Coordinates of C-alpha atoms in Angstrom, one line a residue:
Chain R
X28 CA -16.1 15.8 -18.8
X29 CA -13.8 15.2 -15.6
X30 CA -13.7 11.8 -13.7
X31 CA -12.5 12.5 -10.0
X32 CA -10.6 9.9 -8.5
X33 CA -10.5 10.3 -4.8
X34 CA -6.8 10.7 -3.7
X35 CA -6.2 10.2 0.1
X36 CA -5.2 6.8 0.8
X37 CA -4.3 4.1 -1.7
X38 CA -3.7 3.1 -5.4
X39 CA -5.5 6.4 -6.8
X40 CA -2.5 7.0 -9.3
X41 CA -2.8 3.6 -11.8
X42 CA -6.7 4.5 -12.0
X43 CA -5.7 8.2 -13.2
X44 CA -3.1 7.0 -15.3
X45 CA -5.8 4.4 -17.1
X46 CA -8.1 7.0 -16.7
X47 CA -5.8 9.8 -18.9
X48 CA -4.6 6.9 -21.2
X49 CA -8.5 6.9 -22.4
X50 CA -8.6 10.4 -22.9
X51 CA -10.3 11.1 -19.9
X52 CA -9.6 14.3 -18.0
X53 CA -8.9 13.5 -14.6
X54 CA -9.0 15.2 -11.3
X55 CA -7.5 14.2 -8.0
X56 CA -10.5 14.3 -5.0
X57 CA -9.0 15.2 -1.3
X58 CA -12.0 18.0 -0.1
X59 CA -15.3 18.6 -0.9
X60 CA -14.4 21.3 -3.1
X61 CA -13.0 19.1 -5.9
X62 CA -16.6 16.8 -6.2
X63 CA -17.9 20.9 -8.4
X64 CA -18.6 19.5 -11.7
X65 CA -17.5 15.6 -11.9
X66 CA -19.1 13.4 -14.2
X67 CA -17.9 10.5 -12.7
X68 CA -16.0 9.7 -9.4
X69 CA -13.6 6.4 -8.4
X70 CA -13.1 4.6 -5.1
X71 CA -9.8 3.0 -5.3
X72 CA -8.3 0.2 -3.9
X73 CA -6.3 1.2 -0.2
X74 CA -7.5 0.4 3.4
X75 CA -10.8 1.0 4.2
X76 CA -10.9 1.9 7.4
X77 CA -8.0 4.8 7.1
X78 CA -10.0 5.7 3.8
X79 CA -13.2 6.0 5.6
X80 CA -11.8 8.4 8.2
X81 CA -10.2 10.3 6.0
X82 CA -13.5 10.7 4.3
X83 CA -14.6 11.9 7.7
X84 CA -11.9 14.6 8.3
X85 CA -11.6 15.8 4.7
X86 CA -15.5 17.2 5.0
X87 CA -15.9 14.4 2.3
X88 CA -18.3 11.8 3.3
X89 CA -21.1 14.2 3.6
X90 CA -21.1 15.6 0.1
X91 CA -20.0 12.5 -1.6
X92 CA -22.9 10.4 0.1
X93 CA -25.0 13.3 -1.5
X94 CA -23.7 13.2 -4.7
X95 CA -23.9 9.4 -5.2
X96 CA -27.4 9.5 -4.2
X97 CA -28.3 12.0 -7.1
X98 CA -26.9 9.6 -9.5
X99 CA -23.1 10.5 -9.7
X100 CA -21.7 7.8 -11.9
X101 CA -18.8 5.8 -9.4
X102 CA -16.2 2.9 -9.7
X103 CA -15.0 1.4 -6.6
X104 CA -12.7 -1.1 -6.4
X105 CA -11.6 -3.8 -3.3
X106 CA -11.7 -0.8 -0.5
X107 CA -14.3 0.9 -3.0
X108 CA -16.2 -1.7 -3.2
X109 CA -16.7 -1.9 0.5
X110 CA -17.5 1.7 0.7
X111 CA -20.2 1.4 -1.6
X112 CA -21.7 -1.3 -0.1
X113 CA -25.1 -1.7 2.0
X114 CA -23.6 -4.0 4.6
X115 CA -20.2 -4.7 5.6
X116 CA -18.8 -7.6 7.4
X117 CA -15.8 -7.7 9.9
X118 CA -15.5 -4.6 9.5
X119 CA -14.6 -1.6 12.3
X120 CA -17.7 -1.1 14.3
X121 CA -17.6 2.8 13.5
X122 CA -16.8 1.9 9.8
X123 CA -19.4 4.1 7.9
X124 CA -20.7 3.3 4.0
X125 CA -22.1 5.3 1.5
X126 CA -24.7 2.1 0.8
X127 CA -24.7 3.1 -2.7
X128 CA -25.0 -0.4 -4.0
X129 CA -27.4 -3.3 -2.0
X130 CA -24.4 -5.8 -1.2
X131 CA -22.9 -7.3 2.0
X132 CA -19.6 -8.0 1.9
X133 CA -16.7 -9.5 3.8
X134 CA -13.4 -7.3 4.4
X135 CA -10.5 -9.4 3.9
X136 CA -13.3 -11.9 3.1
X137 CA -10.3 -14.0 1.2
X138 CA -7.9 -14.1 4.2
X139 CA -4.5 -12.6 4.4
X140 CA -2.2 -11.6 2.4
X141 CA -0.7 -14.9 1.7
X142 CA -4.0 -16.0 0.2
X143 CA -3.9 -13.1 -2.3
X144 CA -4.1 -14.2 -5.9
X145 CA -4.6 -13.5 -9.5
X146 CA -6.5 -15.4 -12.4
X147 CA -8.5 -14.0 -15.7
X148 CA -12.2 -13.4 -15.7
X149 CA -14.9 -13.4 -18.2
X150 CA -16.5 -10.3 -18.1
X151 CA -19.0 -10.3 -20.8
X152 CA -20.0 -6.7 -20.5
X153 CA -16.3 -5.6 -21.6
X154 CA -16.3 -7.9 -24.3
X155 CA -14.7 -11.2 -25.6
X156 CA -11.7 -12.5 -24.3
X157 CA -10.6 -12.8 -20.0
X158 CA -10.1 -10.0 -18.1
X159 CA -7.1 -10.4 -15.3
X160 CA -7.8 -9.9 -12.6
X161 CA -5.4 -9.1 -8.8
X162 CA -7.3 -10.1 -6.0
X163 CA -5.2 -8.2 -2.7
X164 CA -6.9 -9.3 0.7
X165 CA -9.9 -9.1 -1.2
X166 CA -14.1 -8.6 0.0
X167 CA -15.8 -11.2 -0.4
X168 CA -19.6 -10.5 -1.4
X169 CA -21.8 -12.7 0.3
X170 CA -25.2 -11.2 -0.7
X171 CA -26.6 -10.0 -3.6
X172 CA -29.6 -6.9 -3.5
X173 CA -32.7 -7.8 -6.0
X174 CA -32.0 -4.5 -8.3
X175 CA -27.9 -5.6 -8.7
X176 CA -26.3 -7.2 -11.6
X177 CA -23.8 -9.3 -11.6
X178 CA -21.1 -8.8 -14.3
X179 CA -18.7 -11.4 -13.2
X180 CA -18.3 -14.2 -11.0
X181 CA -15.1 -16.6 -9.8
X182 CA -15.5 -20.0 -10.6
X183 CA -15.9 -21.5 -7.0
X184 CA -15.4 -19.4 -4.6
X185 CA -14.7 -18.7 -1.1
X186 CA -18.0 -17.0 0.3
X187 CA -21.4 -18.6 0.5
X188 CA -22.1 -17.7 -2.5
X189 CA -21.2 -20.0 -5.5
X190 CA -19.7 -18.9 -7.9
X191 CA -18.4 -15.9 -5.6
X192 CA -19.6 -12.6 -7.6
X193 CA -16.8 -10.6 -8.0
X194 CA -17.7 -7.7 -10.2
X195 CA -21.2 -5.9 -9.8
X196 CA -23.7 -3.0 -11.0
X197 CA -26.9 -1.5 -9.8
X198 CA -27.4 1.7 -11.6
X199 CA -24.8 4.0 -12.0
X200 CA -22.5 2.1 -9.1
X201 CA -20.0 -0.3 -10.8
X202 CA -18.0 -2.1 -8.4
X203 CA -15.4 -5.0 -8.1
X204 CA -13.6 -6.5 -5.6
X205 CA -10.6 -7.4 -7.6
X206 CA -8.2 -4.5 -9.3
X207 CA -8.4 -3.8 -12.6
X208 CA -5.8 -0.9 -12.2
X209 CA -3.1 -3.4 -11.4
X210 CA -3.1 -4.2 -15.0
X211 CA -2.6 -2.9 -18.7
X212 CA -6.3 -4.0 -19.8
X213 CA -8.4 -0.9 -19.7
X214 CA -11.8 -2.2 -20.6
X215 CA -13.2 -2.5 -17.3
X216 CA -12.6 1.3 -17.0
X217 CA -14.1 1.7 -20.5
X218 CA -17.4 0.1 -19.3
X219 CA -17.1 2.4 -16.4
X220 CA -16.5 5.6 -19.2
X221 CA -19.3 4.7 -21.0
X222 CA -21.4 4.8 -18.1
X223 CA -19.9 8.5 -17.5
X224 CA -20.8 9.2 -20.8
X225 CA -24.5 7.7 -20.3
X226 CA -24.0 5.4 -23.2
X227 CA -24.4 2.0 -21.3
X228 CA -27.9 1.2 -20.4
X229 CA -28.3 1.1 -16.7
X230 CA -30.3 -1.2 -14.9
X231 CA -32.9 -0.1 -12.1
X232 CA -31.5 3.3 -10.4
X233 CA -30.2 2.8 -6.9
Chain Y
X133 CA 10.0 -7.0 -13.3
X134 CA 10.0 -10.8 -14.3
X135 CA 9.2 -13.3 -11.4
X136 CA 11.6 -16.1 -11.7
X137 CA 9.2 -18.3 -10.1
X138 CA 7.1 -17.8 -13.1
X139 CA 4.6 -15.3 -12.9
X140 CA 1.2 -17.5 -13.6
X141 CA 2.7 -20.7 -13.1
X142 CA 4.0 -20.2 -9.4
X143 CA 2.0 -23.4 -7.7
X144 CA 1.0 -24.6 -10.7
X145 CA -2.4 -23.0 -10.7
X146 CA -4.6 -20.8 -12.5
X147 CA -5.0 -18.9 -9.4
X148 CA -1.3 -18.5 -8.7
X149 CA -0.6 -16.8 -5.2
X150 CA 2.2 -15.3 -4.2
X151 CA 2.9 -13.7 -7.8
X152 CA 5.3 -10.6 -7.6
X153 CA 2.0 -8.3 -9.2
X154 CA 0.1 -9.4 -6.1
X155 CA 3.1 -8.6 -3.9
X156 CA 3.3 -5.1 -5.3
X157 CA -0.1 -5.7 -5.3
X158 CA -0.6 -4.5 -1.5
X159 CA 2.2 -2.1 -1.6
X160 CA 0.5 -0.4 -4.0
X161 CA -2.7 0.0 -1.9
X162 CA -0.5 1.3 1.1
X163 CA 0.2 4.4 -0.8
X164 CA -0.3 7.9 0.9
X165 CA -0.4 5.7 4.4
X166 CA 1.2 5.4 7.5
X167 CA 2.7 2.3 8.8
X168 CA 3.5 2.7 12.5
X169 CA 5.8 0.5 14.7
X170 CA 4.3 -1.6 17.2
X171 CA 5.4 -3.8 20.2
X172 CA 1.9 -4.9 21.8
X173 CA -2.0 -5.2 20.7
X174 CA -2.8 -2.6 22.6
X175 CA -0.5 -0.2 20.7
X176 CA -1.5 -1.7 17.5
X177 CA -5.4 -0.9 18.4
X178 CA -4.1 3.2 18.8
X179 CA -2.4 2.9 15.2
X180 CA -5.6 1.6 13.8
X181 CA -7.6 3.7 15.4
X182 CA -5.4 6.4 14.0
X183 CA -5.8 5.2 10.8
X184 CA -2.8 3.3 10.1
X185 CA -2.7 1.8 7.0
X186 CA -0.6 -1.3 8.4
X187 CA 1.2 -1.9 11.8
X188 CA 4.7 -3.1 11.9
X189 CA 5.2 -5.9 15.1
X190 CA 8.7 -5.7 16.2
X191 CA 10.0 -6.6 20.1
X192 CA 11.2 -3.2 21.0
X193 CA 10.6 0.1 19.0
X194 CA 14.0 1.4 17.8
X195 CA 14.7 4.0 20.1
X196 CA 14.6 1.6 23.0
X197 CA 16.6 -1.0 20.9
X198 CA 19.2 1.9 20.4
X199 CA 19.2 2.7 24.2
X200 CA 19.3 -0.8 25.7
X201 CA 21.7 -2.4 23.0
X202 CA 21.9 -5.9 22.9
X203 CA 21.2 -8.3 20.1
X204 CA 17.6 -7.5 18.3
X205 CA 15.3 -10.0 17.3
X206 CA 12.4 -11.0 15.9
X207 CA 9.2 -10.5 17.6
X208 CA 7.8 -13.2 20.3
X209 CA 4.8 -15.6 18.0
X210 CA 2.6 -14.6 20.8
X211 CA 2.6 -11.2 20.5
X212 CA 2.4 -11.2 16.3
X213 CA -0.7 -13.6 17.2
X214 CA -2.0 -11.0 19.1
X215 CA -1.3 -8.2 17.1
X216 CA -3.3 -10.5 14.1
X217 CA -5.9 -10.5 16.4
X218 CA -6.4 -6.9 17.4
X219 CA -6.3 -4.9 14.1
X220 CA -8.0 -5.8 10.8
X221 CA -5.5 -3.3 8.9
X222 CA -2.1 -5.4 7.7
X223 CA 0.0 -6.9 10.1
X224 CA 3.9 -6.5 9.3
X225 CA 7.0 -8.2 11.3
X226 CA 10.7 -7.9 11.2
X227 CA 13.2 -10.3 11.0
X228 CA 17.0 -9.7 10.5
X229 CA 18.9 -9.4 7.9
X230 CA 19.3 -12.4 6.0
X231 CA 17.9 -14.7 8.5
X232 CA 15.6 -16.6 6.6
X233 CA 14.5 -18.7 9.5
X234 CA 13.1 -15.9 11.3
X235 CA 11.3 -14.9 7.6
X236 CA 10.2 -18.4 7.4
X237 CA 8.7 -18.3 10.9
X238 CA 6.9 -15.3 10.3
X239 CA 5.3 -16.4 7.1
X240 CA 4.3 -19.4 9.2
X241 CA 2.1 -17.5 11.2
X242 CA 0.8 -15.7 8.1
X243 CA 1.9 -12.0 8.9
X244 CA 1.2 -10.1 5.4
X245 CA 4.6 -8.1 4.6
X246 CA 8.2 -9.5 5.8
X247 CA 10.3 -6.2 6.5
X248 CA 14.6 -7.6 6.4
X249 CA 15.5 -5.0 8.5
X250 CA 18.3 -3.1 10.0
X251 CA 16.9 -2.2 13.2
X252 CA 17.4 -5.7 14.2
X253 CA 20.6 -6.8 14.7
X254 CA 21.8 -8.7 11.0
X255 CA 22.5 -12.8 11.0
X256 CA 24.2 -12.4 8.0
X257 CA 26.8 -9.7 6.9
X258 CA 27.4 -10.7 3.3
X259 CA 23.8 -12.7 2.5
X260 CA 20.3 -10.7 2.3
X261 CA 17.1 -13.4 2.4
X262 CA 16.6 -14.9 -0.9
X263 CA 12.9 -13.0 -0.9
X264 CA 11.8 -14.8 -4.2
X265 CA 11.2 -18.3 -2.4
X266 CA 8.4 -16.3 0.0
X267 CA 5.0 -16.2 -0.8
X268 CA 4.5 -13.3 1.8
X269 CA 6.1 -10.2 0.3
X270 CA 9.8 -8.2 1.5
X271 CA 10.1 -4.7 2.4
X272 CA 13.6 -4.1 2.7
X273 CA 15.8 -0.5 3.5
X274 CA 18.0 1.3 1.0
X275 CA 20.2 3.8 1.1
X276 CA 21.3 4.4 -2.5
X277 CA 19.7 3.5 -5.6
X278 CA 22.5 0.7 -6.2
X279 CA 21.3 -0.9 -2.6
X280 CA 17.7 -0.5 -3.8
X281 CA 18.1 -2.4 -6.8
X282 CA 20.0 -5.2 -5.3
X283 CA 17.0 -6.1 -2.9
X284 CA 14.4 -5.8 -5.5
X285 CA 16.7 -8.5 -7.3
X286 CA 16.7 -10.4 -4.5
X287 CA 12.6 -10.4 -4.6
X288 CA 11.7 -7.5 -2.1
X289 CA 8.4 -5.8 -3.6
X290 CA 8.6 -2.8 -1.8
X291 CA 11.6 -0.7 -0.3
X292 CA 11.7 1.9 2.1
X293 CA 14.3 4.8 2.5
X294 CA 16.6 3.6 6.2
X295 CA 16.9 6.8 7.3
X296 CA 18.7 6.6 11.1
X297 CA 15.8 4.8 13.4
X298 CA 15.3 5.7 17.0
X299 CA 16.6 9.1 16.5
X300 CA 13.7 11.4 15.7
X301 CA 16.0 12.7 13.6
X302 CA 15.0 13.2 10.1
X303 CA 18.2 14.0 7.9
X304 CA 19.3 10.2 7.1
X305 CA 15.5 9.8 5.5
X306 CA 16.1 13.1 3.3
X307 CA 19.5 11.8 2.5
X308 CA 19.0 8.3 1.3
X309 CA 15.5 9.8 -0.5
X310 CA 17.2 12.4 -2.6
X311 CA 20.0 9.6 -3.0
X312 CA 17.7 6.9 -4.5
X313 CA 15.3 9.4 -6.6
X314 CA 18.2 12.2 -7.6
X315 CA 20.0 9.0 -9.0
X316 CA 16.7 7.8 -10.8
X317 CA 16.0 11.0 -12.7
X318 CA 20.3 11.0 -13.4
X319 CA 19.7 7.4 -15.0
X320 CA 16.7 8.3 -17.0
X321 CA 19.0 11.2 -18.8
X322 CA 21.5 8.0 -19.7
X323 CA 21.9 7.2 -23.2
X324 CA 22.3 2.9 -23.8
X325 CA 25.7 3.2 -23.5
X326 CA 26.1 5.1 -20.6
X327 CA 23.1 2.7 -18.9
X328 CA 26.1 -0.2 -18.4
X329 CA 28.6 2.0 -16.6
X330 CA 25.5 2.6 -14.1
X331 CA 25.0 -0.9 -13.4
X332 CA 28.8 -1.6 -12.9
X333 CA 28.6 2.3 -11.0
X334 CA 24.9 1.2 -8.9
X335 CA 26.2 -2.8 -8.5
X336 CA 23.0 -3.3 -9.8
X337 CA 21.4 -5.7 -12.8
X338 CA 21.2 -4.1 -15.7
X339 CA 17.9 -5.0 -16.8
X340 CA 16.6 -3.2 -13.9
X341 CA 18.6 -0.2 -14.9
X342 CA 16.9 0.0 -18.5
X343 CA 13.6 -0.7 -16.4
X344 CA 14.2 2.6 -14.5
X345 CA 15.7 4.6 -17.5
X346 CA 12.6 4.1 -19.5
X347 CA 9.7 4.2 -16.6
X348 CA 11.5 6.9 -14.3
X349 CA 10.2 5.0 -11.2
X350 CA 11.5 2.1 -9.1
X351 CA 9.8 -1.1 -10.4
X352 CA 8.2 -1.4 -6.9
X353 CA 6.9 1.5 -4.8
X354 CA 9.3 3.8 -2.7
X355 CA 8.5 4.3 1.0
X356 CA 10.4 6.3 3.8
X357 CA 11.7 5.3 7.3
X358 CA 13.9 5.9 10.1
X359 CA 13.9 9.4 11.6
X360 CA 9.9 10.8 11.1
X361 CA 8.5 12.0 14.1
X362 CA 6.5 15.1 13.4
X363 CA 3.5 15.6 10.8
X364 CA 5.8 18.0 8.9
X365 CA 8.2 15.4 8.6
X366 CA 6.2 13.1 6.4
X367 CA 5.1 15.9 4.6
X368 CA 8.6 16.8 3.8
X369 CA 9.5 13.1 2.5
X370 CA 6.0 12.8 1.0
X371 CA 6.7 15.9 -1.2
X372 CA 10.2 14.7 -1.6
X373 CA 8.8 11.8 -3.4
X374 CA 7.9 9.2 -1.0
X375 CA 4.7 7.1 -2.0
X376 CA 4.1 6.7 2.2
X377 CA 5.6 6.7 5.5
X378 CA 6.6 4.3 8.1
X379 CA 6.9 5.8 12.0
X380 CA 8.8 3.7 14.5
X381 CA 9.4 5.8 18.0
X382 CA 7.9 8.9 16.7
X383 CA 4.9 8.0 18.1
X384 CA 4.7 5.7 21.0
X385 CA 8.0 7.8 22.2
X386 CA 5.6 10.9 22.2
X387 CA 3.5 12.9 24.7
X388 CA 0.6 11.6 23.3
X389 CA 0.6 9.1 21.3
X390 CA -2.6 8.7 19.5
X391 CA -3.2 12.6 18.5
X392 CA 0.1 12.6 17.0
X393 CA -0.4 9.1 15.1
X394 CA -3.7 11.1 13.8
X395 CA -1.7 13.9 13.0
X396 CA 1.1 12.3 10.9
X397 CA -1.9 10.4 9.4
X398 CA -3.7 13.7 8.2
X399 CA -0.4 15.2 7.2
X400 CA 0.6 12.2 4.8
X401 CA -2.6 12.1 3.0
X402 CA -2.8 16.3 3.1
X403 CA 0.6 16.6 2.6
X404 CA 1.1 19.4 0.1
X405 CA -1.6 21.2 2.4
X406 CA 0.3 23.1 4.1
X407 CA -2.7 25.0 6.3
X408 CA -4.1 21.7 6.8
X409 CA -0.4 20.3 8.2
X410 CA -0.5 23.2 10.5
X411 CA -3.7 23.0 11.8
X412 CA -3.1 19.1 12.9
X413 CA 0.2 20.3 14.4
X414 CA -0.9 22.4 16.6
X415 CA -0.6 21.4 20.4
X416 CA 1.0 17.8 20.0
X417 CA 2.4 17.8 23.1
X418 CA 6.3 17.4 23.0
X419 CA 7.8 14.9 20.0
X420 CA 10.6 12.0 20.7
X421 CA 13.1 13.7 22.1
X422 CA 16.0 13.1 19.2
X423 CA 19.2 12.8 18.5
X424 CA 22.1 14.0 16.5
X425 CA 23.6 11.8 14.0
X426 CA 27.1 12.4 14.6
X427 CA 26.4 11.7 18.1
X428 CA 25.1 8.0 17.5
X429 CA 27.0 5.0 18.4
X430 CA 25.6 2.7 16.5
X431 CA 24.4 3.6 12.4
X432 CA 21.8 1.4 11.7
X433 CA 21.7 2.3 8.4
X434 CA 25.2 0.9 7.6
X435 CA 23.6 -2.4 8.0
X436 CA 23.4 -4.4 4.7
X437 CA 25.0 -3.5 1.4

């Protein structure tokens, strides 16, 4: 079983390395050639507009669009999260989205840099105990689709939704707009494993 | 890489900003990017357009700084502010070495990396900026691994390879690369004794020393300036081990600018494609005209210590 974890812009090397320390194999994504045979694909963290004309160029969007709509298992996280999403907000005009998962969200939805923070989580679906989480000029969801779960939510918030959801699922699309590769706790890609592996019950198919 | 600020106490909040992890934080989601020098909005809109991963805002790009001389300063507010306003990418700004009013000034108007550099002309010759009072992050130059590890002391979260700016020249950036990484896979062969004598050797804390003998990285990611101006060029540094590139003249000092900020793009992210690097540097147009080292004036790279 390989998870891809597409390499072309951003912070693809902590997920592999979290990824491998699981026992995962793990291969890096950069053309449509290396999508043959994944069980399971992740969007990392990096800037979303570079990552989505990347996408372009590499011959990638095409075949990964495809892919995710037959049911490909996928964790995207901050940037991956917007690319998943339905609806993006102040976002490039000729930004395109898979719309893998029904959200809107807000790019840089949190402000600048300067406003990027960290603070632990509960995240029942990993298990007892916080998760940390690194919020970097994070999305900020500000609607939820009918058919998507929300795992986790920040006490608060900043968008019109309070609390702010801040990690989500509808089917086989797991997404957060925090990282969970910026730290040593592997649980959130453990959830996303099991979901490889088709032992987490999904909810309704996307 | 301990925060002396305290690393979940900084503001005394459970939502602590300005944390060294989320300074990394965004350097580690530049990776395999290009951050191109700009002087204007409109050149910032042809970066992003491009698909830069950040713009730099600095007054003059260093070619011009190198052929107008002068003294070399931070960026006019107005034209950061309208730099903010034109790109949704990260906006970076330069202020000199060790002129922390210039830093503060900049983190005033909430630009989201601070690089100390030595394009501009230094305020201080013994003093970098104390980085760890900021809660915008540093990217400073380095040289050697010794030079590296003395800004990340000071608090910078990311460092870049000088190279020579302005000179389309690309044999400082190779030299001060295999400098920093050729020392960091030496180190990691060091037994514990021999890891002192390469703090006294590097002028460099120690604890960082046993940090990069046991994780064979920098504590913060590695990026490479100062000399790139053709998409072989950053795929040369990029397989040399830089994690992403910065461009100053390269590109606005071009034929055409924005195919060869696309091209430089494609060739960072593709860079160990060689067919692919190529393929995007075919027809260009003419690069920056450059420059031989020995030839140079002025080494901006002998700035700081």
């Amino acid at each position: 079983m390989t998870i891809g974890v597409l390499d072309l812009q951003g912070d693809a090397q902590h997920h592999a390395t979290l990824l491998e320390s699981l026992g995962e194999v793990v291969r890096p994504v950069r053309g449509p050639r290396d999508l043959e045979g994944l069980a399971g694909v992740v969007l990392p963290g990096g800037e979303s507009t570079t990552l989505s004309l990347l996408l372009e160029s590499a011959g990638l969007f095409a075949p990964l669009a495809e892919a995710l709509a037959g049911g490909l298992p996928v964790l995207g996280t901050c940037a991956g999260m917007i690319l998943l999403a339905r609806d993006v907000l102040d976002g490039r005009s000729d930004q395109r989205t898979f719309g893998a998962i029904d959200l809107t969200v807000r790019r840089n939805g949190h402000g600048r840099q300067i406003a990027s923070f960290e603070c632990d989580l509960d995240l029942p679906i990993a298990g007892a105990g916080p998760i940390h989480a690194v919020f970097i000029r994070a999305p900020v969801v500000e609607r939820v689709g009918p058919d998507v779960e929300v795992l986790a939510v920040l006490p608060g918030g900043t968008g019109p939704l309070r609390p702010e959801p801040v990690a989500c699922r509808q089917g086989r699309v797991l997404v957060t707009s925090f990282h969970p590769e910026l730290t040593e706790d592997r649980r959130l890609h453990e959830v996303f494993a099991s979901m490889v592996r088709g032992d987490l019950a999904t909810t309704a198919t996307p | 890489m301990v925060d002396p600020a305290g690393e979940h106490t900084r503001n005394g909040t459970e939502r602590p900003t300005g944390t060294f992890t989320v300074k990394r934080g965004l350097a580690e989601m530049l990776r395999g990017g290009v951050i191109m020098d700009v002087v204007d909005a409109e050149q910032a809109k042809v970066a992003e357009d491009a698909g830069a991963v950040a713009v730099m805002a600095l007054e003059r790009v260093p070619a011009d700084i190198r052929r107008d001389g002068g003294v070399a300063r931070m960026s006019d507010p107005s034209l950061i502010e309208g730099i903010k306003d034109a790109v949704t990418v990260p906006v970076m700004a330069k202020a000199r070495i060790g002129h922390f009013a210039e830093a503060q000034v900049l983190a005033s108007l909430g630009v989201d990396y601070i690089d100390e550099s030595e394009v501009l002309t230094p305020a201080d010759e013994a003093h970098h900026i104390d980085k760890w009072v900021f809660g915008v992050p540093f990217v400073c130059g380095a040289t050697t691994l010794g030079e590296a590890l003395r800004r990340v002391s000071e608090g910078a979260a990311m460092i870049r390879s000088k190279g020579e700016a302005g000179t389309g020249n690309i044999v400082e950036a190779v030299r001060h690369l295999r400098a920093i990484l050729g020392d960091i896979r030496a180190v990691t062969q060091a037994d514990p004794a021999e890891r002192y004598r390469w703090a006294k050797d590097l002028a460099a804390p120690i604890g960082l020393v046993q940090e990069i003998a046991d994780s064979g990285r920098l504590p913060v990611p590695l990026f490479c300036a100062g000399g790139i101006a053709t998409p072989a060029d950053a795929s040369l540094v990029m397989q040399l081990g830089a994690e992403a590139v910065f461009v100053g003249s390269g590109i606005f000092k071009s034929d055409d600018p924005t195919r060869r900020a696309r091209a430089i793009v494609e060739a960072t992210a593709h860079f160990e494609d060689a067919a692919l690097v190529a393929k995007v540097s075919t027809g260009l147009g003419g690069a920056m005209a450059g420059q031989e080292i020995d030839a140079l004036g002025v080494r901006l790279a002998e700035r700081g210590w």
